[in-house]
Coordinates of C-alpha atoms in Angstrom, one line a residue:
M1 CA -15.5 8.2 10.2
P2 CA -13.7 8.3 6.9
S3 CA -15.5 6.5 4.0
W4 CA -12.8 3.8 3.7
A5 CA -13.2 2.6 7.3
G6 CA -15.6 -0.4 7.3
S7 CA -15.7 -4.1 8.2
R8 CA -14.7 -5.3 4.7
A9 CA -11.6 -3.2 4.7
K10 CA -10.6 -4.1 8.2
T11 CA -7.3 -6.0 8.4
G12 CA -6.5 -6.0 12.1
I13 CA -6.1 -4.2 15.4
P14 CA -3.2 -1.8 15.9
L15 CA -0.9 -2.1 18.9
T16 CA -2.2 0.1 21.7
N17 CA 1.1 2.0 21.9
T18 CA 1.0 3.0 18.3
T19 CA 1.0 6.8 17.9
V20 CA -1.7 8.4 15.7
E21 CA -2.1 12.0 14.7
G22 CA -5.4 13.7 15.3
E23 CA -6.9 17.0 14.5
I24 CA -9.9 18.7 16.1
Y25 CA -11.6 21.6 14.3
L26 CA -13.4 24.2 16.4
Q27 CA -16.8 25.7 15.5
L28 CA -16.7 29.1 13.8
P29 CA -19.2 31.2 15.8
D30 CA -20.8 32.4 12.6
E31 CA -19.7 30.0 9.8
A32 CA -22.5 31.1 7.5
G33 CA -21.5 34.8 8.0
A34 CA -17.9 33.9 7.3
Q35 CA -18.9 32.3 4.0
R36 CA -21.0 35.3 3.0
F37 CA -18.1 37.7 3.9
A38 CA -15.5 35.6 2.0
T39 CA -17.8 35.5 -1.1
A40 CA -18.5 39.2 -1.0
V41 CA -14.9 40.4 -0.8
S42 CA -14.0 38.0 -3.6
T43 CA -16.8 38.9 -6.1
P44 CA -16.5 41.6 -8.7
G45 CA -19.3 44.1 -8.6
N46 CA -20.0 43.5 -4.9
P47 CA -19.5 46.7 -2.9
A48 CA -17.3 44.8 -0.5
Y49 CA -15.0 43.5 -3.3
G50 CA -11.4 43.8 -2.2
Q51 CA -12.2 45.0 1.3
Y52 CA -10.1 42.3 2.9
L53 CA -9.5 41.6 6.6
S54 CA -6.2 41.6 8.4
P55 CA -5.4 38.4 10.3
A56 CA -6.3 40.1 13.6
Q57 CA -9.7 41.2 12.2
W58 CA -10.4 37.7 10.9
K59 CA -9.7 36.3 14.4
A60 CA -11.9 39.0 16.1
Q61 CA -14.8 38.6 13.7
F62 CA -15.0 34.9 12.8
A63 CA -12.5 32.7 14.6
P64 CA -13.3 30.7 17.8
S65 CA -12.8 32.5 21.1
Q66 CA -9.4 32.1 22.7
A67 CA -11.2 30.7 25.7
A68 CA -12.7 27.9 23.6
T69 CA -9.3 27.0 22.0
D70 CA -7.6 27.0 25.4
Q71 CA -10.3 24.8 26.9
L72 CA -9.9 22.3 24.0
V73 CA -6.1 22.3 24.4
A74 CA -6.4 21.7 28.1
W75 CA -8.8 18.7 27.5
V76 CA -6.5 17.1 24.9
K77 CA -3.5 17.4 27.3
A78 CA -5.6 16.0 30.2
Q79 CA -6.1 12.8 28.1
G80 CA -2.3 12.3 28.1
M81 CA -2.0 13.3 24.5
V82 CA 0.6 15.8 23.1
V83 CA -0.4 18.9 21.3
T84 CA 1.9 19.5 18.3
G85 CA 0.2 22.5 16.7
V86 CA -2.3 25.3 17.4
P87 CA -2.5 28.2 14.9
A88 CA -2.7 31.8 16.1
S89 CA -6.3 31.8 14.7
G90 CA -7.2 29.1 17.2
M91 CA -9.3 27.3 14.6
Y92 CA -8.0 23.8 15.2
V93 CA -5.7 21.7 17.4
V94 CA -3.3 19.1 16.0
F95 CA -2.2 16.4 18.5
R96 CA -0.7 13.0 18.8
G97 CA -1.8 10.2 21.0
T98 CA -1.5 6.4 21.4
V99 CA -4.2 4.1 20.1
A100 CA -5.1 3.4 23.8
Q101 CA -5.4 7.2 24.6
I102 CA -7.5 7.9 21.5
N103 CA -9.8 4.9 22.2
A104 CA -10.4 6.1 25.7
A105 CA -10.7 9.8 24.9
F106 CA -13.1 9.5 21.9
Q107 CA -14.9 6.2 22.9
V108 CA -13.9 4.4 19.7
A109 CA -11.8 1.3 18.9
E110 CA -9.1 2.2 16.4
Q111 CA -8.7 -0.5 13.7
T112 CA -6.3 -1.1 10.9
Y113 CA -7.8 -0.8 7.4
S114 CA -6.6 -1.4 3.9
F115 CA -6.9 1.7 1.7
Q116 CA -4.9 2.7 -1.3
N117 CA -2.5 -0.3 -0.9
S118 CA -1.6 1.0 2.5
S119 CA -2.4 -0.1 6.1
V120 CA -4.0 2.9 7.8
I121 CA -5.5 3.3 11.3
G122 CA -9.0 4.7 11.7
P123 CA -11.9 4.6 14.1
D124 CA -14.6 1.9 14.0
R125 CA -17.3 4.4 14.8
A126 CA -17.8 8.2 14.9
P127 CA -15.9 9.7 17.8
T128 CA -17.7 11.4 20.7
L129 CA -16.6 14.1 23.1
P130 CA -17.6 15.2 26.7
G131 CA -20.6 17.4 27.0
D132 CA -18.5 20.5 27.9
I133 CA -16.2 20.0 24.9
A134 CA -18.6 18.9 22.2
P135 CA -20.3 22.3 21.6
L136 CA -17.0 23.9 20.8
V137 CA -16.1 21.4 18.1
S138 CA -17.2 21.1 14.4
G139 CA -15.2 18.0 13.6
V140 CA -12.7 15.4 14.7
S141 CA -10.2 13.6 12.6
I142 CA -8.4 10.6 14.3
D143 CA -7.5 8.5 11.3
Q144 CA -4.4 8.2 9.1
G145 CA -6.2 8.8 5.8
R146 CA -4.8 12.3 5.4
L147 CA -1.3 10.9 5.7
L148 CA -1.9 9.5 2.2
T149 CA -1.8 13.0 0.9
R150 CA 0.8 13.0 -1.9
P151 CA 2.4 15.5 -4.4
D152 CA 0.6 15.6 -7.7
S153 CA 3.7 15.2 -9.7
V154 CA 5.1 12.5 -12.1
R155 CA 8.9 12.3 -12.2
E156 CA 10.9 10.9 -15.0
G157 CA 10.8 7.1 -15.1
S158 CA 8.3 6.8 -12.3
D159 CA 5.6 5.6 -14.8
A160 CA 7.6 2.7 -16.2
Q161 CA 6.3 -0.8 -15.7
P162 CA 8.4 -3.0 -13.4
S163 CA 11.4 -4.5 -15.2
G164 CA 10.7 -7.9 -16.7
Q165 CA 7.0 -7.3 -17.0
V166 CA 7.3 -6.4 -20.6
A167 CA 9.9 -7.8 -23.0
P168 CA 12.5 -5.1 -24.1
V169 CA 12.2 -3.4 -27.5
P170 CA 15.4 -2.1 -29.0
L171 CA 14.0 1.3 -30.1
S172 CA 15.6 4.6 -29.3
T173 CA 13.4 7.7 -28.8
P174 CA 15.9 10.7 -28.3
C175 CA 14.0 13.5 -26.6
S176 CA 13.0 16.7 -28.4
S177 CA 13.6 20.2 -27.3
Y178 CA 10.3 21.3 -29.0
W179 CA 7.3 19.6 -30.6
D180 CA 8.2 17.3 -33.4
Q181 CA 11.9 18.2 -33.5
K182 CA 12.6 14.4 -33.7
E183 CA 10.4 11.6 -34.9
V184 CA 10.7 7.8 -34.7
T185 CA 9.2 5.1 -36.9
V186 CA 6.4 3.0 -35.3
P187 CA 3.7 0.6 -36.5
P188 CA 0.7 2.5 -38.1
T189 CA -1.2 4.6 -35.6
Q190 CA -5.0 5.3 -35.5
T191 CA -4.5 7.8 -38.4
G192 CA -2.2 5.5 -40.4
A193 CA 0.9 7.5 -39.5
T194 CA 4.1 5.5 -39.3
S195 CA 6.3 8.2 -37.7
V196 CA 5.4 10.1 -34.5
P197 CA 7.1 12.8 -32.4
T198 CA 9.3 11.7 -29.6
V199 CA 8.9 12.7 -25.9
L200 CA 10.1 16.1 -25.0
C201 CA 13.2 16.8 -23.0
G202 CA 11.4 19.2 -20.7
Y203 CA 10.5 22.8 -21.5
T204 CA 12.8 25.5 -20.1
P205 CA 11.9 28.7 -18.2
A206 CA 12.3 30.8 -21.3
Q207 CA 9.9 28.4 -23.2
M208 CA 7.4 28.7 -20.3
Q209 CA 7.6 32.5 -20.4
A210 CA 7.0 32.4 -24.2
T211 CA 4.0 30.0 -23.7
Y212 CA 2.2 32.2 -21.3
G213 CA 3.1 35.6 -22.7
I214 CA 5.7 36.8 -20.2
G215 CA 8.8 36.7 -22.4
D216 CA 9.9 36.1 -25.9
G217 CA 11.4 32.7 -25.4
T218 CA 14.9 33.9 -26.0
T219 CA 15.7 36.3 -23.2
V220 CA 14.1 35.7 -19.8
N221 CA 11.9 38.5 -18.4
A222 CA 13.6 38.8 -15.0
T223 CA 11.3 41.4 -13.5
A224 CA 7.9 39.8 -13.9
G225 CA 6.3 39.5 -10.4
S226 CA 8.4 42.1 -8.8
G227 CA 7.1 43.2 -5.4
Q228 CA 5.0 40.1 -4.9
T229 CA 5.5 37.1 -2.6
V230 CA 4.4 33.6 -3.5
A231 CA 4.2 31.0 -0.7
I232 CA 4.7 27.3 -1.5
I233 CA 3.6 24.6 0.9
D234 CA 4.8 20.9 0.8
A235 CA 5.6 18.3 3.4
F236 CA 9.2 18.2 4.7
A237 CA 12.1 20.2 3.1
S238 CA 15.0 19.8 0.8
P239 CA 18.3 20.6 2.6
T240 CA 19.7 22.0 -0.7
M241 CA 16.8 23.9 -2.2
F242 CA 18.3 27.4 -2.1
Q243 CA 21.6 26.2 -3.7
D244 CA 19.8 24.0 -6.2
A245 CA 17.4 26.8 -7.3
N246 CA 20.4 29.1 -7.9
Q247 CA 22.3 26.6 -9.9
Y248 CA 19.2 26.0 -11.9
S249 CA 18.8 29.8 -12.3
S250 CA 22.3 30.2 -13.5
L251 CA 21.9 27.5 -16.1
H252 CA 18.6 28.8 -17.5
G253 CA 19.1 32.6 -17.4
L254 CA 16.9 33.3 -14.3
P255 CA 18.0 35.9 -11.7
A256 CA 19.6 34.4 -8.6
L257 CA 17.5 34.1 -5.5
T258 CA 18.9 35.9 -2.4
S259 CA 18.3 35.9 1.3
S260 CA 15.9 38.8 0.6
T261 CA 13.9 36.9 -2.1
Y262 CA 13.9 33.4 -0.8
S263 CA 13.1 32.3 2.7
E264 CA 12.0 29.1 4.5
N265 CA 9.6 28.4 7.3
L266 CA 10.5 25.0 8.6
P267 CA 9.3 22.8 11.5
S268 CA 11.6 21.6 14.2
V269 CA 10.7 18.0 13.8
Y270 CA 9.3 15.7 11.1
Y271 CA 6.5 13.1 11.8
D272 CA 5.1 10.1 9.9
Q273 CA 7.9 10.0 7.4
A274 CA 7.2 6.5 6.2
L275 CA 3.4 7.0 5.7
C276 CA 4.1 10.3 4.0
A277 CA 6.6 8.9 1.5
Q278 CA 9.7 10.3 3.2
P279 CA 11.4 13.7 2.5
S280 CA 12.9 12.2 -0.7
G281 CA 9.4 11.6 -1.9
W282 CA 8.5 15.3 -1.7
Q283 CA 11.9 16.8 -2.7
G284 CA 11.2 16.7 -6.5
E285 CA 7.8 18.4 -5.8
E286 CA 9.6 21.2 -3.8
A287 CA 12.1 21.7 -6.5
L288 CA 9.4 21.8 -9.1
D289 CA 7.3 24.3 -7.2
V290 CA 10.2 26.7 -6.5
E291 CA 11.6 26.6 -10.0
A292 CA 8.3 26.8 -11.7
V293 CA 7.2 29.9 -9.7
H294 CA 10.6 31.4 -10.3
S295 CA 10.2 30.8 -14.0
T296 CA 6.8 32.6 -14.4
A297 CA 7.5 35.2 -11.7
P298 CA 11.3 35.7 -11.6
G299 CA 11.0 39.0 -9.8
A300 CA 8.8 37.7 -7.0
S301 CA 9.9 36.6 -3.6
I302 CA 9.3 33.0 -2.6
L303 CA 8.5 31.7 0.9
Y304 CA 8.7 28.0 1.3
A305 CA 6.6 26.7 4.2
A306 CA 7.2 23.0 5.1
G307 CA 4.7 20.8 6.8
S308 CA 6.0 18.5 9.6
N309 CA 4.1 15.7 7.9
C310 CA 1.6 15.4 5.1
G311 CA -1.4 15.7 7.4
G312 CA -2.0 18.3 10.1
G313 CA 1.5 19.6 9.5
L314 CA 0.4 21.0 6.2
D315 CA -2.4 22.9 7.9
I316 CA 0.0 24.4 10.4
A317 CA 2.2 25.5 7.6
M318 CA -0.8 27.1 5.9
S319 CA -1.9 28.9 9.0
K320 CA 1.5 30.4 9.6
I321 CA 1.1 32.1 6.3
L322 CA -2.5 33.2 6.8
D323 CA -2.1 34.3 10.4
G324 CA 0.9 36.4 9.5
K325 CA -0.4 37.3 6.0
L326 CA 3.1 36.4 4.7
A327 CA 2.0 36.1 1.1
T328 CA -1.1 36.9 -1.1
I329 CA -0.7 33.8 -3.3
V330 CA -0.1 30.2 -2.0
S331 CA 0.7 27.3 -4.3
N332 CA -0.3 23.8 -3.0
S333 CA 0.6 21.0 -5.3
Y334 CA -0.8 18.1 -3.3
G335 CA -4.1 16.4 -2.6
N336 CA -6.1 13.6 -1.1
V337 CA -7.4 10.6 -3.1
G338 CA -10.7 12.1 -4.2
E339 CA -12.8 13.4 -1.3
A340 CA -12.2 10.2 0.7
V341 CA -11.8 12.0 4.0
S342 CA -14.4 12.4 6.7
A343 CA -17.1 15.1 6.2
D344 CA -15.8 16.7 9.4
A345 CA -12.4 17.1 8.0
L346 CA -13.7 18.6 4.8
R347 CA -15.7 21.2 6.7
G348 CA -12.7 22.0 9.0
E349 CA -10.4 22.4 6.1
Q350 CA -12.8 24.6 4.2
D351 CA -12.9 27.0 7.2
I352 CA -9.1 27.5 6.7
H353 CA -9.9 28.4 3.1
L354 CA -12.5 30.9 4.2
Q355 CA -9.9 32.6 6.3
A356 CA -7.6 32.9 3.3
A357 CA -10.4 34.3 1.1
S358 CA -11.4 36.8 3.7
E359 CA -7.9 38.1 4.0
G360 CA -7.4 38.4 0.2
I361 CA -5.0 35.5 -0.1
G362 CA -5.4 33.2 -3.2
L363 CA -5.0 29.5 -2.6
Y364 CA -4.1 27.5 -5.6
F365 CA -4.4 23.6 -5.5
S366 CA -3.4 21.1 -8.1
S367 CA -6.4 19.1 -9.3
G368 CA -4.7 15.6 -9.2
D369 CA -3.0 13.2 -11.6
S370 CA -5.4 10.3 -11.6
G371 CA -8.3 11.6 -13.7
D372 CA -11.7 10.8 -12.2
E373 CA -10.2 8.5 -9.5
K374 CA -12.5 5.7 -10.3
A375 CA -9.6 3.3 -10.7
N376 CA -8.5 4.1 -7.1
L377 CA -11.9 4.5 -5.4
G378 CA -14.4 2.5 -7.4
Y379 CA -16.4 5.7 -8.0
T380 CA -15.7 9.0 -9.7
S381 CA -14.5 11.9 -7.6
P382 CA -12.5 15.1 -7.8
D383 CA -9.6 15.4 -5.5
F384 CA -9.8 17.5 -2.3
P385 CA -8.7 20.2 -1.4
A386 CA -9.0 21.3 -5.1
S387 CA -12.7 20.6 -4.9
S388 CA -13.2 23.2 -2.1
P389 CA -15.4 26.1 -3.4
F390 CA -13.0 28.6 -1.8
V391 CA -9.7 27.6 -3.6
T392 CA -8.7 27.8 -7.3
A393 CA -8.2 24.3 -8.7
V394 CA -5.6 24.0 -11.5
G395 CA -6.0 21.3 -14.1
G396 CA -3.6 20.2 -16.7
T397 CA -2.8 20.2 -20.4
S398 CA -0.3 18.7 -22.9
L399 CA 1.6 21.5 -24.6
A400 CA 3.2 21.7 -28.1
L401 CA 5.7 24.6 -28.7
G402 CA 7.4 25.0 -32.1
A403 CA 11.0 25.6 -33.0
S404 CA 10.7 29.3 -32.4
N405 CA 9.0 28.7 -29.0
N406 CA 5.8 29.6 -30.7
Y407 CA 2.5 28.1 -29.3
L408 CA 1.2 25.4 -31.6
F409 CA -1.6 23.6 -29.6
E410 CA -2.7 22.1 -26.4
T411 CA -4.9 19.1 -25.5
S412 CA -6.2 18.3 -22.1
W413 CA -3.8 16.2 -20.1
G414 CA -4.8 12.5 -20.3
T415 CA -2.2 10.0 -21.4
T416 CA -3.3 6.6 -22.8
R417 CA -0.5 4.4 -24.0
Q418 CA 0.2 1.1 -25.7
R419 CA 3.4 -0.8 -25.6
L420 CA 5.5 -1.9 -28.6
V421 CA 6.4 -5.6 -28.8
A422 CA 8.9 -7.3 -31.1
Q423 CA 7.5 -9.9 -33.6
P424 CA 9.4 -13.1 -34.3
N425 CA 10.4 -11.7 -37.7
G426 CA 12.0 -8.7 -36.0
T427 CA 9.3 -6.1 -36.9
L428 CA 7.4 -4.1 -34.3
A429 CA 3.8 -4.3 -33.4
Y430 CA 1.5 -3.0 -30.7
G431 CA 0.8 -5.2 -27.6
G432 CA -2.9 -4.5 -28.1
S433 CA -5.2 -2.0 -29.9
L434 CA -4.6 1.7 -29.7
P435 CA -4.9 3.9 -27.8
G436 CA -4.2 1.3 -25.0
S437 CA -4.7 1.9 -21.3
F438 CA -5.1 5.1 -19.3
V439 CA -2.0 5.9 -17.3
Y440 CA -2.6 9.4 -15.8
G441 CA -4.3 12.6 -16.5
A442 CA -5.6 15.8 -14.9
G443 CA -8.0 15.4 -12.0
G444 CA -11.5 16.9 -11.9
G445 CA -15.2 16.3 -11.8
T446 CA -18.3 16.9 -9.8
S447 CA -18.0 17.1 -6.0
A448 CA -20.2 14.9 -3.8
A449 CA -19.5 17.2 -0.8
F450 CA -19.8 20.8 -1.9
A451 CA -22.8 22.7 -3.5
Q452 CA -22.3 24.7 -6.7
P453 CA -20.8 28.1 -5.9
A454 CA -22.6 31.1 -7.6
Y455 CA -19.5 32.0 -9.6
Q456 CA -19.8 28.7 -11.6
A457 CA -23.5 28.9 -12.4
A458 CA -23.2 30.9 -15.7
L459 CA -20.4 28.9 -17.4
V460 CA -20.5 25.4 -16.0
P461 CA -23.1 23.2 -17.8
A462 CA -26.0 22.3 -15.5
G463 CA -25.9 18.7 -16.7
L464 CA -22.3 18.5 -15.5
A465 CA -22.7 20.3 -12.2
N466 CA -26.0 18.8 -11.0
G467 CA -26.0 21.5 -8.4
K468 CA -22.5 20.8 -7.1
R469 CA -19.0 22.3 -7.3
V470 CA -17.1 21.2 -10.4
S471 CA -13.3 21.4 -10.7
P472 CA -10.8 22.4 -12.0
D473 CA -11.2 26.2 -12.6
V474 CA -8.2 26.8 -14.9
A475 CA -5.3 24.8 -16.4
A476 CA -1.7 24.9 -17.4
L477 CA 1.0 22.5 -18.6
A478 CA 1.0 19.2 -16.7
D479 CA 1.7 16.3 -19.1
P480 CA 5.1 14.7 -18.2
W481 CA 5.6 13.7 -21.8
T482 CA 5.6 17.4 -22.7
G483 CA 6.9 18.4 -19.3
F484 CA 9.2 20.9 -17.6
R485 CA 12.8 20.6 -16.7
I486 CA 13.9 20.9 -13.1
G487 CA 17.2 20.6 -11.2
L488 CA 17.9 19.2 -7.7
S489 CA 20.5 17.4 -5.6
A490 CA 18.6 14.3 -4.8
I491 CA 18.3 13.1 -1.2
T492 CA 20.2 9.8 -0.8
N493 CA 19.4 9.1 2.8
D494 CA 16.1 10.1 4.4
H495 CA 17.5 9.9 7.9
S496 CA 20.7 12.0 7.5
L497 CA 19.2 14.0 4.5
N498 CA 22.5 13.6 2.7
T499 CA 22.2 14.5 -1.0
G500 CA 23.9 13.6 -4.2
A501 CA 25.2 15.7 -7.1
Y502 CA 22.9 18.3 -8.8
A503 CA 21.1 16.9 -11.9
E504 CA 18.2 17.8 -14.1
E505 CA 15.2 15.8 -15.1
R506 CA 11.8 16.2 -16.8
I507 CA 8.7 16.3 -14.6
G508 CA 5.0 16.8 -14.9
G509 CA 1.7 16.5 -13.2
T510 CA -0.8 19.1 -12.1
S511 CA 1.8 19.8 -9.5
L512 CA 3.5 21.7 -12.4
A513 CA 0.4 23.5 -13.5
C514 CA -0.3 24.9 -10.1
P515 CA 3.0 26.8 -9.4
L516 CA 3.1 27.9 -13.1
T517 CA -0.4 29.5 -12.5
A518 CA 0.6 30.9 -9.1
G519 CA 3.6 32.6 -10.8
L520 CA 1.4 34.0 -13.5
M521 CA -1.0 35.5 -11.0
A522 CA 1.9 37.1 -9.1
S523 CA 3.1 38.6 -12.4
A524 CA -0.4 39.9 -13.1
Q525 CA -0.6 41.5 -9.6
A526 CA 2.7 43.2 -10.2
A527 CA 1.7 44.4 -13.6
T528 CA -1.7 45.8 -12.5
G529 CA -1.1 46.8 -8.9
K530 CA -4.1 44.7 -7.8
Q531 CA -4.4 42.1 -5.1
I532 CA -6.5 39.4 -6.7
G533 CA -7.3 37.4 -3.5
F534 CA -9.5 34.3 -3.9
A535 CA -9.6 34.4 -7.7
N536 CA -12.5 32.2 -8.8
P537 CA -15.3 34.8 -9.0
A538 CA -13.0 37.1 -11.0
V539 CA -11.8 34.1 -13.1
Y540 CA -15.3 33.2 -14.2
A541 CA -16.3 36.8 -14.8
A542 CA -13.2 37.4 -16.9
A543 CA -13.8 34.2 -18.9
A544 CA -17.4 35.3 -19.7
A545 CA -16.4 38.7 -20.9
P546 CA -15.7 39.6 -24.5
G547 CA -12.0 39.2 -25.5
A548 CA -11.3 36.7 -22.8
A549 CA -7.7 35.6 -23.3
M550 CA -7.6 32.1 -21.8
R551 CA -7.1 29.4 -24.4
D552 CA -10.1 27.2 -24.7
V553 CA -9.0 23.6 -24.8
A554 CA -11.1 20.9 -26.6
S555 CA -10.5 17.3 -27.5
P556 CA -8.3 16.8 -30.6
S557 CA -10.2 16.3 -33.8
T558 CA -7.7 13.5 -34.7
P559 CA -5.5 11.4 -32.4
V560 CA -2.2 13.0 -31.3
N561 CA 0.6 10.5 -30.7
M562 CA 4.0 10.5 -29.2
A563 CA 6.7 7.8 -28.6
R564 CA 8.8 7.2 -25.5
A565 CA 11.3 4.6 -24.5
Y566 CA 12.3 3.8 -20.9
P567 CA 16.0 2.9 -21.1
A568 CA 16.1 1.4 -17.6
T569 CA 13.6 -1.3 -18.6
G570 CA 13.8 -1.4 -22.4
Q571 CA 10.1 -0.7 -22.7
T572 CA 8.8 1.6 -25.5
Y573 CA 5.3 3.0 -25.7
V574 CA 3.2 5.1 -28.1
A575 CA 0.8 7.4 -26.3
T576 CA -2.4 9.1 -27.4
L577 CA -2.8 12.5 -25.8
G578 CA -6.0 14.1 -24.6
L579 CA -7.9 11.0 -23.3
D580 CA -8.5 11.6 -19.6
S581 CA -10.4 8.7 -18.1
S582 CA -14.1 9.7 -18.1
L583 CA -13.3 13.4 -18.0
V584 CA -13.7 15.1 -21.4
S585 CA -12.5 18.4 -22.7
T586 CA -15.0 20.4 -24.7
P587 CA -15.5 23.9 -26.0
G588 CA -16.3 26.2 -23.1
Y589 CA -16.0 25.0 -19.5
D590 CA -15.0 21.3 -19.0
D591 CA -13.8 19.2 -16.0
T592 CA -10.2 18.8 -17.1
T593 CA -9.2 22.3 -18.0
G594 CA -11.9 24.5 -16.4
V595 CA -12.5 27.7 -18.3
G596 CA -9.3 27.1 -20.3
S597 CA -5.5 27.2 -20.3
M598 CA -3.9 30.2 -18.6
T599 CA -2.1 33.1 -20.3
E600 CA -0.5 36.2 -18.6
T601 CA -3.0 38.4 -20.5
F602 CA -5.9 36.4 -19.0
A603 CA -4.4 36.6 -15.5
Q604 CA -4.3 40.4 -15.9
Q605 CA -7.9 40.4 -17.1
V606 CA -8.7 38.6 -13.9
A607 CA -6.8 41.2 -11.9
A608 CA -8.6 44.0 -13.8
Q609 CA -12.0 42.9 -12.4
H610 CA -11.1 45.0 -9.3

């Protein structure tokens, strides 16, 4: 059962003909052996380091038998349910059934529950299976909780308060092309300052290359990442992604993508569009992922793999990459709300991550945009899948570049803001004390589900870990106030998938940090000729070595403020950067930026561990 399914959250009984997606994970014959192998081939200094398996070898050594998968598929179909996906590895079965079919097959009573301001269906008790099927299975997911998986991105204007909630303030904050290019007068801040920098317009690909040490900020390095393939996974697909990416490239000095350097692996049908926030809800994420990877690895090929929904469809998209070894780096800018999925599903998902690590495929996941998630869950939790010990979790920073595209500073991403209000005499004041209320920030924290992996033992403070996995592992730009510029032709109709004209906007979130990092890793692989694989053991080894080139991010010594107006509502806010709910950035490892902010030099140091 998922943690949110309980009597107090129950709101009703779903119609018996309502269709629900389910997923059954098969037992790995030797799960402990698979974990040992994945750890060994990923750990510098181990004799097996880099001795990766092919997909066929993984299946032969660690996957369930074909007979077991076939038996499970036959049983699901015998219950009248429809199988919608079985990977070549045979590790799980995705299916759809009515509430009546699921109740009968698993001996449960599906209920409707309230979770995350949504009505979702889940079982009233743990599901059971027949005696001949149960020994084959490690877990069963028959709830809609995973359909609340969302992109970890913050689009321009999406963080405005509803119109009319706050009285308009006539203050203009024209955006800046670099840090402190423009300032605006405000009431005294915490430091007594009466003028603060305005929100940025969104950094460009050239500025991103300058930030991370790939280019000089003037001319784009077009060959970084050559010979590599980065896969990107999101739900659904933009009908204009290829054209949009090439228009974006032509406007920002990037090389054009071609049929040889850009490809898509798309499902034949979409499911659960409403619960999954529709194709339009994921389109900005897809554009961000493709254009961010193309900015930090312009020479790399990109494979976009779409999930048929935001649940089991994402797993099928992942398995197509793993079972065909179609890429060695996979960017995943989405996550659950904390670890609030069933323990069975956590274990089943981790088995997929084991396959990737064993094959030398690095999985990168965004750490989330809601800080410690306490506001959403009532308790602190890192987001999953970023909290899995066999993926690289990417946290976020706020980034300041100077007029010459020179690196000035970073803070951890945590935006706390206070609104400006007009006084009767016409002057401005704050609507409360600074810094105000927390809006969003990089996810992270200590897992409740996974034990501390060996690679974290030396650098993660024991008092923070308490014997558990802590995320994130690394960080990159995420703050939408200092965000990245993307371009897309927005979907105007989710049924016909019609689109409007191409336009550009600023965007942020750890959904930005993740593909930026994936691109950096691709460029490092190209530069060194090494296949990094599951990066974490090498990341922590490189971070502990003399001359480690990541940027250690700590909390600002004095408050850092910015101003931003929302023209659509007339609201204006002053933000204080670097305040991320209960998560704190400190010298050394911390639970907002991991070992530190990425650079291309550090990515090459990670690769050099081979």
